[in-house]
Coordinates of C-alpha atoms (C1' of nucleotides) in Angstrom, one line a residue:
Chain A
M140 CA 0.0 0.0 0.0
A141 CA 2.5 2.6 1.1
G142 CA 5.0 3.7 -1.5
K143 CA 8.4 2.3 -0.6
T144 CA 9.8 5.3 1.2
G145 CA 13.6 5.6 1.2
V146 CA 15.8 3.3 -0.7
P147 CA 17.3 5.7 -3.3
G148 CA 18.2 2.9 -5.7
T149 CA 21.7 2.7 -7.1
G150 CA 21.8 4.7 -10.3
V151 CA 20.1 7.7 -11.7
T152 CA 17.5 5.4 -13.2
G153 CA 16.8 4.0 -9.8
R154 CA 16.4 7.5 -8.3
V155 CA 14.0 8.5 -11.1
F156 CA 11.9 5.6 -10.3
A157 CA 12.0 6.4 -6.7
V158 CA 10.4 9.7 -7.7
L159 CA 7.8 7.9 -9.7
G160 CA 7.3 5.3 -7.0
A161 CA 6.3 8.1 -4.6
F162 CA 3.0 7.9 -6.3
D163 CA 0.5 5.2 -5.4
A164 CA -3.2 4.5 -5.3
G165 CA -3.5 6.6 -2.1
H166 CA -1.2 9.3 -3.3
R167 CA -2.0 10.4 -6.8
M168 CA -1.1 14.0 -6.4
L169 CA 2.0 15.1 -4.5
T170 CA 3.9 18.3 -3.9
L171 CA 7.6 18.5 -4.6
S172 CA 8.6 18.1 -1.0
E173 CA 6.2 15.2 -0.5
I174 CA 7.8 13.5 -3.4
A175 CA 11.3 14.2 -1.9
T176 CA 10.3 12.8 1.5
R177 CA 8.6 9.7 0.1
A178 CA 11.4 9.0 -2.3
G179 CA 14.1 9.6 0.3
L180 CA 15.9 12.1 -1.9
P181 CA 17.1 15.7 -1.3
V182 CA 14.7 18.4 -2.4
S183 CA 17.0 19.9 -5.0
T184 CA 17.6 16.6 -6.6
T185 CA 13.9 15.8 -6.7
H186 CA 13.3 19.2 -8.2
R187 CA 15.7 18.6 -11.0
F188 CA 14.1 15.2 -11.7
T189 CA 10.5 16.4 -11.6
T190 CA 11.3 19.3 -13.9
E191 CA 12.8 17.0 -16.4
L192 CA 10.1 14.4 -16.1
V193 CA 7.4 17.0 -16.6
S194 CA 9.2 18.2 -19.8
L195 CA 9.2 14.6 -20.9
G196 CA 5.5 14.2 -20.2
A197 CA 6.1 11.5 -17.7
L198 CA 4.7 13.7 -14.9
H199 CA 2.0 16.3 -15.1
R200 CA 2.0 19.5 -13.0
D201 CA -1.3 21.1 -12.3
S202 CA -1.9 24.8 -11.8
E203 CA -1.4 24.6 -8.1
G204 CA 2.1 23.1 -8.6
R205 CA 1.2 19.6 -7.6
F206 CA 2.5 16.7 -9.5
A207 CA 0.7 13.6 -10.9
I208 CA 1.6 10.8 -13.2
G209 CA 1.5 12.0 -16.8
R210 CA 0.0 10.8 -20.0
R211 CA 3.2 9.5 -21.4
L212 CA 3.4 6.9 -18.6
W213 CA -0.2 6.0 -19.2
D214 CA 0.5 5.3 -22.8
L215 CA 3.6 3.3 -22.0
G216 CA 1.8 1.2 -19.4
L217 CA -0.9 0.2 -21.9
L218 CA 1.9 -1.4 -24.0
S219 CA 2.6 -3.9 -21.3
P220 CA 2.1 -7.1 -23.2
V221 CA 0.8 -9.8 -20.8
Q222 CA -2.2 -7.8 -19.8
T223 CA -3.0 -6.2 -23.1
G224 CA -3.9 -9.4 -25.0
L225 CA -5.7 -10.9 -22.2
R226 CA -7.7 -7.8 -21.3
E227 CA -8.8 -7.1 -24.8
T228 CA -9.8 -10.7 -25.4
A229 CA -11.6 -11.1 -22.1
S230 CA -13.4 -7.8 -22.1
P231 CA -16.5 -8.8 -24.1
Y232 CA -16.8 -11.9 -22.0
L233 CA -16.7 -9.9 -18.8
H234 CA -19.6 -7.9 -20.1
D235 CA -21.5 -11.1 -21.0
V236 CA -21.2 -12.2 -17.4
Y237 CA -22.2 -8.8 -16.1
G238 CA -25.2 -8.8 -18.4
A239 CA -26.2 -12.3 -17.1
T240 CA -25.6 -11.6 -13.4
L241 CA -25.5 -7.8 -12.9
A242 CA -22.7 -8.5 -10.4
T243 CA -19.3 -6.9 -10.4
V244 CA -17.0 -8.9 -12.6
H245 CA -13.3 -9.1 -12.3
I246 CA -10.4 -10.6 -14.2
A247 CA -7.1 -11.0 -12.4
V248 CA -3.7 -12.6 -12.7
R249 CA -1.2 -13.7 -10.1
D250 CA 1.6 -11.3 -9.5
H251 CA 4.1 -13.1 -7.2
E252 CA 2.1 -13.6 -3.9
N253 CA -0.7 -11.2 -4.8
V254 CA -3.7 -11.1 -7.0
L255 CA -3.5 -8.3 -9.6
Y256 CA -6.8 -7.1 -11.0
I257 CA -6.4 -6.3 -14.6
D258 CA -9.9 -5.4 -15.6
A259 CA -13.3 -5.0 -14.0
V260 CA -16.9 -4.4 -15.0
R261 CA -19.1 -2.9 -12.3
G262 CA -22.6 -1.7 -12.5
N263 CA -24.1 1.6 -11.5
M264 CA -25.2 0.3 -8.2
S265 CA -22.8 -2.5 -7.4
V266 CA -21.5 -3.5 -4.0
L267 CA -18.6 -1.5 -2.4
I268 CA -15.4 -3.5 -3.3
A269 CA -11.8 -3.0 -2.4
S270 CA -10.4 -3.9 -5.8
T271 CA -9.8 -1.5 -8.6
I272 CA -7.9 -2.2 -11.8
G273 CA -4.2 -2.3 -11.0
S274 CA -4.7 -3.0 -7.4
R275 CA -3.1 -5.9 -5.6
L276 CA -4.7 -8.0 -2.9
P277 CA -3.7 -11.1 -0.9
L278 CA -4.3 -14.4 -2.6
H279 CA -5.8 -16.2 0.3
C280 CA -8.9 -14.1 0.9
T281 CA -10.3 -13.4 -2.6
G282 CA -12.2 -15.6 -5.0
V283 CA -9.9 -15.1 -7.9
G284 CA -6.9 -15.3 -5.5
K285 CA -7.9 -18.7 -4.3
V286 CA -8.2 -20.0 -7.9
L287 CA -4.9 -18.6 -8.9
L288 CA -3.2 -20.0 -5.8
A289 CA -4.8 -23.4 -6.2
H290 CA -3.1 -23.6 -9.6
A291 CA 0.1 -21.9 -8.7
P292 CA 3.5 -23.7 -8.6
G293 CA 4.1 -25.6 -5.3
R294 CA 6.8 -23.1 -4.3
V295 CA 4.4 -20.2 -4.3
V296 CA 1.8 -22.2 -2.3
Q297 CA 4.4 -23.1 0.3
Q298 CA 5.4 -19.4 0.6
V299 CA 1.9 -18.2 1.0
L300 CA 1.0 -21.0 3.5
A301 CA 4.2 -20.2 5.4
G302 CA 4.0 -16.4 5.4
P303 CA 1.4 -15.2 7.9
L304 CA -2.1 -15.2 6.4
E305 CA -3.3 -11.7 7.1
R306 CA -6.7 -11.5 8.9
V307 CA -8.6 -9.0 6.9
T308 CA -12.0 -9.6 8.3
P309 CA -13.2 -12.0 11.1
Y310 CA -14.1 -14.4 8.3
T311 CA -10.6 -14.5 6.7
I312 CA -9.1 -18.0 6.6
T313 CA -5.9 -17.7 8.6
Q314 CA -5.1 -21.4 9.3
P315 CA -2.7 -22.8 6.7
A316 CA -4.2 -26.3 7.0
R317 CA -7.7 -25.0 6.4
L318 CA -6.6 -23.0 3.4
Q319 CA -4.8 -26.0 2.0
R320 CA -8.0 -28.1 2.2
E321 CA -9.8 -25.2 0.6
L322 CA -7.3 -25.1 -2.3
A323 CA -7.8 -28.9 -2.9
R324 CA -11.5 -28.3 -3.0
V325 CA -11.0 -25.5 -5.6
R326 CA -9.0 -27.9 -7.8
R327 CA -11.5 -30.6 -7.4
D328 CA -14.7 -28.5 -8.0
G329 CA -13.2 -26.1 -10.5
Y330 CA -14.3 -23.0 -8.7
A331 CA -13.6 -21.0 -5.6
T332 CA -15.8 -19.0 -3.3
T333 CA -15.3 -16.5 -0.5
D334 CA -17.8 -15.4 2.2
Q335 CA -16.9 -12.0 3.5
E336 CA -13.2 -13.0 3.8
M337 CA -12.0 -9.8 2.2
T338 CA -14.8 -7.3 2.7
L339 CA -17.7 -7.6 5.1
G340 CA -21.0 -8.0 3.2
A341 CA -19.3 -9.2 0.0
C342 CA -19.1 -12.8 -1.3
S343 CA -17.4 -14.0 -4.4
A344 CA -17.1 -16.9 -6.8
A345 CA -14.3 -17.4 -9.3
V346 CA -13.1 -19.9 -11.9
P347 CA -9.8 -20.4 -13.7
I348 CA -8.9 -19.4 -17.3
A349 CA -6.6 -21.8 -19.0
A350 CA -4.3 -21.4 -22.0
D351 CA -2.0 -24.2 -23.3
G352 CA -3.1 -26.3 -20.4
R353 CA -1.9 -23.8 -17.8
V354 CA -4.0 -21.5 -15.6
I355 CA -3.0 -18.0 -16.5
A356 CA -5.8 -15.9 -15.0
A357 CA -9.1 -16.1 -13.2
I358 CA -12.4 -14.4 -13.5
G359 CA -14.8 -13.8 -10.6
V360 CA -17.9 -12.1 -9.5
V361 CA -18.6 -10.2 -6.3
V362 CA -22.1 -10.2 -4.8
P363 CA -23.8 -9.5 -1.5
S364 CA -24.7 -13.2 -1.0
L365 CA -24.2 -16.5 -2.8
R366 CA -26.9 -18.4 -1.0
R367 CA -29.4 -18.8 -3.8
T368 CA -27.2 -17.8 -6.8
R369 CA -24.0 -19.8 -6.5
A370 CA -24.9 -22.3 -9.2
R371 CA -25.9 -19.6 -11.6
M372 CA -22.8 -17.5 -10.9
V373 CA -20.4 -20.4 -11.4
A374 CA -22.2 -21.5 -14.6
S375 CA -21.9 -18.0 -16.1
L376 CA -18.3 -17.7 -15.1
E377 CA -17.5 -21.1 -16.6
V378 CA -19.0 -20.3 -19.9
A379 CA -17.1 -17.1 -20.1
A380 CA -13.8 -18.7 -19.0
R381 CA -14.2 -21.3 -21.7
G382 CA -14.9 -18.6 -24.3
I383 CA -11.9 -16.6 -23.2
S384 CA -9.6 -19.7 -23.4
R385 CA -10.8 -20.5 -26.8
S386 CA -10.3 -17.0 -28.1
L387 CA -6.8 -17.0 -26.6
E388 CA -5.9 -20.2 -28.4
R389 CA -6.9 -19.2 -31.9
R390 CA -4.2 -16.6 -32.6
Chain B
M941 CA 3.2 6.4 -35.1
A942 CA 7.0 5.6 -35.3
G943 CA 8.8 5.8 -32.0
K944 CA 10.8 9.0 -32.1
T945 CA 14.1 7.7 -33.3
G946 CA 17.2 9.6 -32.3
V947 CA 17.0 12.7 -30.1
P948 CA 18.9 11.4 -27.0
G949 CA 17.4 13.9 -24.7
T950 CA 19.6 16.0 -22.5
G951 CA 20.0 14.2 -19.2
V952 CA 20.1 10.6 -18.1
T953 CA 16.3 10.8 -17.5
G954 CA 15.9 11.8 -21.1
R955 CA 17.9 8.9 -22.3
V956 CA 16.0 6.5 -20.1
F957 CA 12.8 7.7 -21.7
A958 CA 14.4 7.4 -25.1
V959 CA 14.7 3.7 -24.3
L960 CA 11.2 3.4 -23.1
G961 CA 10.0 5.5 -26.0
A962 CA 11.4 2.9 -28.4
F963 CA 8.3 0.9 -27.6
D964 CA 5.0 1.8 -29.3
A965 CA 1.8 0.1 -30.4
G966 CA 3.6 -1.4 -33.4
H967 CA 6.7 -2.4 -31.4
R968 CA 5.8 -4.0 -28.2
M969 CA 8.7 -6.4 -28.0
L970 CA 12.2 -5.3 -29.0
T971 CA 15.7 -6.7 -28.8
L972 CA 18.5 -4.8 -27.2
S973 CA 20.0 -3.6 -30.5
E974 CA 16.6 -2.6 -31.8
I975 CA 16.1 -0.5 -28.8
A976 CA 19.5 1.0 -29.2
T977 CA 18.8 1.9 -32.8
R978 CA 15.4 3.3 -32.2
A979 CA 16.5 5.3 -29.2
G980 CA 19.6 6.6 -31.0
L981 CA 21.9 5.4 -28.2
P982 CA 25.1 3.3 -28.1
V983 CA 24.5 -0.4 -27.5
S984 CA 26.5 -0.5 -24.3
T985 CA 24.6 2.4 -22.8
T986 CA 21.3 0.9 -23.8
H987 CA 22.4 -2.4 -22.3
R988 CA 23.1 -0.7 -19.0
F989 CA 19.8 1.0 -19.0
T990 CA 17.7 -2.0 -19.9
T991 CA 19.4 -4.1 -17.3
E992 CA 18.6 -1.5 -14.6
L993 CA 15.1 -1.0 -15.9
V994 CA 14.4 -4.7 -15.8
S995 CA 15.6 -4.9 -12.2
L996 CA 13.3 -2.0 -11.4
G997 CA 10.4 -3.8 -13.0
A998 CA 9.9 -1.1 -15.6
L999 CA 10.9 -3.4 -18.4
H1000 CA 10.3 -7.1 -18.7
R1001 CA 12.6 -9.5 -20.4
D1002 CA 11.2 -12.7 -21.8
S1003 CA 13.0 -16.1 -22.1
E1004 CA 14.2 -15.2 -25.7
G1005 CA 15.9 -12.1 -24.4
R1006 CA 13.4 -9.7 -25.9
F1007 CA 12.2 -6.7 -23.9
A1008 CA 8.7 -5.4 -23.3
I1009 CA 7.2 -2.7 -21.1
G1010 CA 6.9 -4.1 -17.5
R1011 CA 4.2 -4.2 -15.0
R1012 CA 5.6 -1.4 -12.9
L1013 CA 4.9 1.0 -15.7
W1014 CA 1.4 -0.5 -16.2
D1015 CA 0.8 0.2 -12.5
L1016 CA 2.1 3.7 -12.7
G1017 CA 0.2 4.5 -15.8
L1018 CA -3.1 3.6 -14.2
L1019 CA -2.4 6.3 -11.6
S1020 CA -2.6 9.0 -14.2
P1021 CA -5.4 11.2 -12.8
V1022 CA -7.3 12.7 -15.6
Q1023 CA -8.3 9.5 -17.1
T1024 CA -8.7 7.5 -13.9
G1025 CA -11.6 9.4 -12.4
L1026 CA -13.3 9.8 -15.7
R1027 CA -12.9 6.2 -16.8
E1028 CA -14.1 4.7 -13.6
T1029 CA -17.1 7.0 -13.5
A1030 CA -18.0 6.5 -17.1
S1031 CA -17.4 2.7 -17.3
P1032 CA -20.9 1.6 -16.1
Y1033 CA -22.6 4.1 -18.4
L1034 CA -20.6 2.8 -21.4
H1035 CA -21.9 -0.7 -20.6
D1036 CA -25.4 0.8 -20.4
V1037 CA -25.0 2.1 -23.9
Y1038 CA -23.5 -1.1 -25.1
G1039 CA -26.4 -3.0 -23.6
A1040 CA -28.9 -0.8 -25.4
T1041 CA -27.2 -0.6 -28.8
L1042 CA -24.8 -3.5 -29.0
A1043 CA -22.5 -1.2 -30.8
T1044 CA -18.9 -0.6 -29.9
V1045 CA -18.8 2.3 -27.4
H1046 CA -15.9 4.7 -26.8
I1047 CA -15.0 7.4 -24.5
A1048 CA -12.3 9.8 -25.5
V1049 CA -10.6 13.1 -24.5
R1050 CA -8.8 15.6 -26.6
D1051 CA -5.0 15.4 -26.4
H1052 CA -3.6 18.4 -28.2
E1053 CA -4.7 17.9 -31.8
N1054 CA -5.7 14.3 -31.5
V1055 CA -8.5 12.3 -30.0
L1056 CA -7.2 10.0 -27.3
Y1057 CA -9.4 6.9 -26.5
I1058 CA -9.4 6.2 -22.8
D1059 CA -11.9 3.4 -22.7
A1060 CA -13.9 1.2 -25.0
V1061 CA -16.6 -1.5 -24.8
R1062 CA -16.8 -3.7 -27.7
G1063 CA -18.9 -6.8 -28.2
N1064 CA -17.9 -10.3 -29.3
M1065 CA -18.8 -9.6 -32.9
S1066 CA -18.4 -5.9 -33.4
V1067 CA -17.1 -4.0 -36.4
L1068 CA -13.4 -3.8 -37.2
I1069 CA -12.3 -0.5 -35.7
A1070 CA -9.0 1.4 -35.7
S1071 CA -9.1 2.7 -32.2
T1072 CA -7.9 0.9 -29.2
I1073 CA -7.6 2.2 -25.7
G1074 CA -4.6 4.6 -25.6
S1075 CA -4.6 5.2 -29.3
R1076 CA -4.6 8.6 -30.8
L1077 CA -6.5 9.5 -34.0
P1078 CA -7.1 12.7 -35.9
L1079 CA -9.9 15.0 -34.6
H1080 CA -11.5 15.7 -37.9
C1081 CA -12.6 12.3 -39.0
T1082 CA -13.9 10.6 -35.9
G1083 CA -17.3 11.2 -34.2
V1084 CA -15.8 11.8 -30.8
G1085 CA -13.1 13.9 -32.4
K1086 CA -15.6 16.2 -34.1
V1087 CA -17.4 16.7 -30.8
L1088 CA -14.2 17.5 -29.0
L1089 CA -13.0 19.8 -31.7
A1090 CA -16.3 21.6 -31.8
H1091 CA -15.9 22.5 -28.2
A1092 CA -12.2 23.1 -28.2
P1093 CA -10.6 26.6 -27.7
G1094 CA -10.5 28.7 -30.9
R1095 CA -6.7 28.3 -31.0
V1096 CA -7.0 24.6 -31.4
V1097 CA -9.7 24.8 -34.0
Q1098 CA -7.5 27.3 -36.0
Q1099 CA -4.6 25.0 -35.9
V1100 CA -6.5 21.9 -37.0
L1101 CA -8.2 23.8 -39.8
A1102 CA -4.9 25.3 -40.9
G1103 CA -2.8 22.1 -40.7
P1104 CA -3.6 19.8 -43.6
L1105 CA -6.6 17.6 -43.0
E1106 CA -5.3 14.1 -43.7
R1107 CA -7.5 12.2 -46.1
V1108 CA -7.9 8.8 -44.4
T1109 CA -10.6 7.5 -46.7
P1110 CA -12.3 8.9 -49.8
Y1111 CA -15.1 10.1 -47.5
T1112 CA -12.8 12.1 -45.1
I1113 CA -13.6 15.8 -44.9
T1114 CA -10.5 17.6 -46.1
Q1115 CA -11.9 21.1 -46.9
P1116 CA -11.5 23.4 -43.9
A1117 CA -14.7 25.4 -44.8
R1118 CA -16.8 22.2 -44.8
L1119 CA -15.3 21.0 -41.5
Q1120 CA -16.0 24.4 -40.0
R1121 CA -19.7 24.2 -41.1
E1122 CA -19.8 20.7 -39.7
L1123 CA -18.5 21.9 -36.3
A1124 CA -21.1 24.6 -36.2
R1125 CA -23.7 21.9 -36.8
V1126 CA -22.3 19.8 -34.0
R1127 CA -22.6 22.7 -31.6
R1128 CA -26.1 23.4 -32.7
D1129 CA -27.4 19.8 -32.7
G1130 CA -25.4 18.6 -29.7
Y1131 CA -24.0 15.5 -31.5
A1132 CA -21.6 14.6 -34.3
T1133 CA -21.7 11.8 -36.9
T1134 CA -19.3 10.4 -39.3
D1135 CA -19.9 8.3 -42.4
Q1136 CA -16.9 6.1 -43.3
E1137 CA -14.6 9.1 -42.8
M1138 CA -12.1 7.1 -40.7
T1139 CA -12.8 3.5 -41.7
L1140 CA -14.6 2.2 -44.7
G1141 CA -17.8 0.5 -43.6
A1142 CA -17.9 2.2 -40.2
C1143 CA -20.2 5.1 -39.2
S1144 CA -20.2 6.8 -35.8
A1145 CA -22.2 9.1 -33.6
A1146 CA -20.9 11.0 -30.6
V1147 CA -22.0 13.5 -27.9
P1148 CA -20.1 15.7 -25.5
I1149 CA -19.6 15.1 -21.7
A1150 CA -19.6 18.3 -19.7
A1151 CA -18.3 19.0 -16.3
D1152 CA -18.5 22.5 -14.7
G1153 CA -19.9 23.8 -17.9
R1154 CA -17.0 22.7 -20.0
V1155 CA -16.7 19.8 -22.4
I1156 CA -14.1 17.5 -21.1
A1157 CA -14.7 14.3 -23.0
A1158 CA -17.0 12.7 -25.6
I1159 CA -18.6 9.3 -25.9
G1160 CA -19.5 7.7 -29.2
V1161 CA -20.7 4.5 -30.9
V1162 CA -19.4 2.9 -34.0
V1163 CA -21.8 1.0 -36.2
P1164 CA -22.0 -0.3 -39.8
S1165 CA -24.7 2.2 -40.7
L1166 CA -26.6 5.0 -39.0
R1167 CA -29.5 5.0 -41.6
R1168 CA -32.2 3.7 -39.4
T1169 CA -30.6 4.0 -36.0
R1170 CA -29.3 7.5 -35.7
A1171 CA -32.0 8.8 -33.4
R1172 CA -31.7 5.8 -31.1
M1173 CA -28.0 6.0 -30.9
V1174 CA -27.9 9.7 -30.1
A1175 CA -30.7 9.2 -27.5
S1176 CA -28.7 6.5 -25.8
L1177 CA -25.6 8.5 -25.8
E1178 CA -27.2 11.6 -24.5
V1179 CA -28.7 9.7 -21.5
A1180 CA -25.3 8.2 -20.7
A1181 CA -23.5 11.5 -21.1
R1182 CA -25.9 13.2 -18.7
G1183 CA -25.5 10.4 -16.2
I1184 CA -21.7 10.7 -16.4
S1185 CA -21.8 14.5 -16.0
R1186 CA -24.0 14.1 -13.0
S1187 CA -21.8 11.5 -11.4
L1188 CA -18.7 13.6 -12.0
E1189 CA -20.2 16.6 -10.3
R1190 CA -21.2 14.9 -7.1
R1191 CA -17.8 14.3 -5.6
Chain C
dG957 C1' 33.0 -28.8 -39.1
dT958 C1' 34.4 -24.3 -40.0
dT959 C1' 33.5 -19.6 -41.0
dC960 C1' 31.0 -15.6 -41.1
dG961 C1' 27.9 -12.2 -39.3
dC962 C1' 25.0 -10.4 -35.9
dC963 C1' 23.6 -9.7 -31.2
dT964 C1' 24.7 -9.5 -26.4
dT965 C1' 27.7 -8.9 -22.5
dT966 C1' 31.7 -7.4 -20.0
dC967 C1' 35.6 -4.2 -19.1
dC968 C1' 37.7 0.1 -18.0
dA969 C1' 40.0 4.8 -18.3
dC970 C1' 38.1 9.4 -18.9
dT971 C1' 35.4 13.2 -17.8
dG972 C1' 31.3 15.9 -17.7
dA973 C1' 26.8 15.2 -16.0
dG974 C1' 24.6 14.7 -11.7
dT975 C1' 24.9 16.0 -6.9
dG976 C1' 23.1 18.3 -2.8
dG977 C1' 24.0 22.0 0.7
dA978 C1' 22.9 26.6 1.0
dA979 C1' 20.8 30.7 0.0
dA980 C1' 17.3 33.4 -2.4
dC981 C1' 12.6 33.5 -3.5
dA982 C1' 7.5 32.8 -3.2
dT983 C1' 3.4 31.8 -0.7
dT984 C1' 0.4 31.3 3.1
dG985 C1' -1.1 31.9 7.7
dT986 C1' -1.2 34.5 12.2
Chain D
dA1470 C1' 5.1 42.5 9.8
dC1471 C1' 6.8 38.1 10.8
dA1472 C1' 7.4 33.2 10.9
dA1473 C1' 6.8 28.9 8.8
dT1474 C1' 6.8 26.1 4.9
dG1475 C1' 7.4 25.0 0.2
dT1476 C1' 9.8 26.1 -4.2
dT1477 C1' 13.5 27.5 -7.2
dT1478 C1' 18.2 28.8 -8.4
dC1479 C1' 23.2 28.5 -7.9
dC1480 C1' 27.7 26.4 -8.0
dA1481 C1' 32.1 23.8 -6.7
dC1482 C1' 33.1 18.9 -6.2
dT1483 C1' 33.5 14.4 -7.7
dC1484 C1' 31.6 10.1 -8.6
dA1485 C1' 28.5 8.0 -11.4
dG1486 C1' 27.6 7.5 -16.2
dT1487 C1' 29.9 7.0 -20.6
dG1488 C1' 30.9 4.5 -24.9
dG1489 C1' 34.7 2.3 -27.7
dA1490 C1' 36.6 -2.0 -27.9
dA1491 C1' 37.1 -6.6 -27.2
dA1492 C1' 35.3 -11.0 -25.7
dG1493 C1' 31.5 -14.2 -25.6
dG1494 C1' 27.3 -16.6 -27.8
dC1495 C1' 24.3 -18.2 -31.2
dG1496 C1' 22.6 -19.5 -35.6
dA1497 C1' 22.8 -19.6 -40.5
dA1498 C1' 25.4 -20.4 -44.5
dC1499 C1' 28.9 -22.9 -46.8

DNA sequence: GTTCGCCTTTCCACTGAGTGGAAACATTGT
DNA sequence: ACAATGTTTCCACTCAGTGGAAAGGCGAAC
């Protein structure tokens, strides 16, 4: 969450990225000295960098002198390959699921020991929700996270089971053994669910997306309750997941 | 289109961005020497930069040694503020329009003398289409472009009318006077249309999105023909545009 | 198998680009 | 008017960045 304060990184490049790294989801607009503090750099150095970055379009400076990430970086980010193909392919299918369920729909990939949301469709009046596109959440307490973890290499599973399982809500699974059983269930049944394990009042269901026989992503829905709708949700998701897999393979 | 070859930029920062700038929509994966050439830098220098950028997560290197934009930049790009708020707010409304029309739906802002697509919803079996998220197209031959141009500062309009109006298809408007009349019509009627001016076989309709009394974006649809559907398309778009404006204002 | 050509990686002596403390400047609040 | 805080400019020092060259790899051609 917090933006890696300190650690100036070895070269100039590292320091430039320390400046850029001062920005995060909770800090989208920063003043010069805030950047300096958060990046762990002297003000004058920071000033020089920001000035140059602004002239390069990597940063934007508003009329009040505050900085924000610029369009140039937005452009560059969109060229990141892994996501691009997947997102564009999956997007229509996410809408299909949304249309069928009116639930918030997500697609996510695993990024080390986190789930990284790469796209989302949410209605006008959907539930709350912690996840936005680009956000990272723990694997063990989200629907898509459980799916991704269940199909991750053993090494990763070990690491997650070993590292403390953060208790996000009273319902979060924090016992390694229980999580392990849950993961086995996910592999057996082909889908994962959560019940208020990440956000109170929110349940989720998720299924894997395969390509070349490997699970590369997961799609899921978030709803207030799964009581009466679990079967329908899972069915919708499975249809979409198959469609996405098929689209990915013919190219 | 092509990725700014040469121009090493003054400082180290400039050179780093020359490296990153070697990537564009047509060149998402590059080898070391390709980057060096496109960035106008010596190979050894490029090598040093790329190595450092990879370790920072700004670049990704695949198993065959080719480079691509990394996740770190994807993350950063998503923090770019202008788009973020607008995109998230508009997204559900775009789906509404898609649901009502089954046409490809776009939202775009003006970026200098281009239209910059910031989000899109397209169906499984939609028309072709040149625009992807993040792509820039001329203002004078797209629906959203005309809307944005019609409400742009006089200075911008002058510049576009003066600069040669690129003929993209045989139907593209290339006479300044005719474009000017068209813009007046757009302001009067509150919507713009195109008929195969950007892509053969594709027509579009678009309306402005206002915030604080200024036009800040435009949404539009792309369809094979507007003959029988123009009124419905415009109506759907107007409802969505009003909704987006309202959502933007209460915050 | 050998050779050629291209791409990548490592090395290192040189030097100018980057550094950051300090002081001047601007802005805001009391 | 004064203090406090944030921003910008300046400049002497030096260390980080530079890039030519050579070595190492890889694959295609012969």
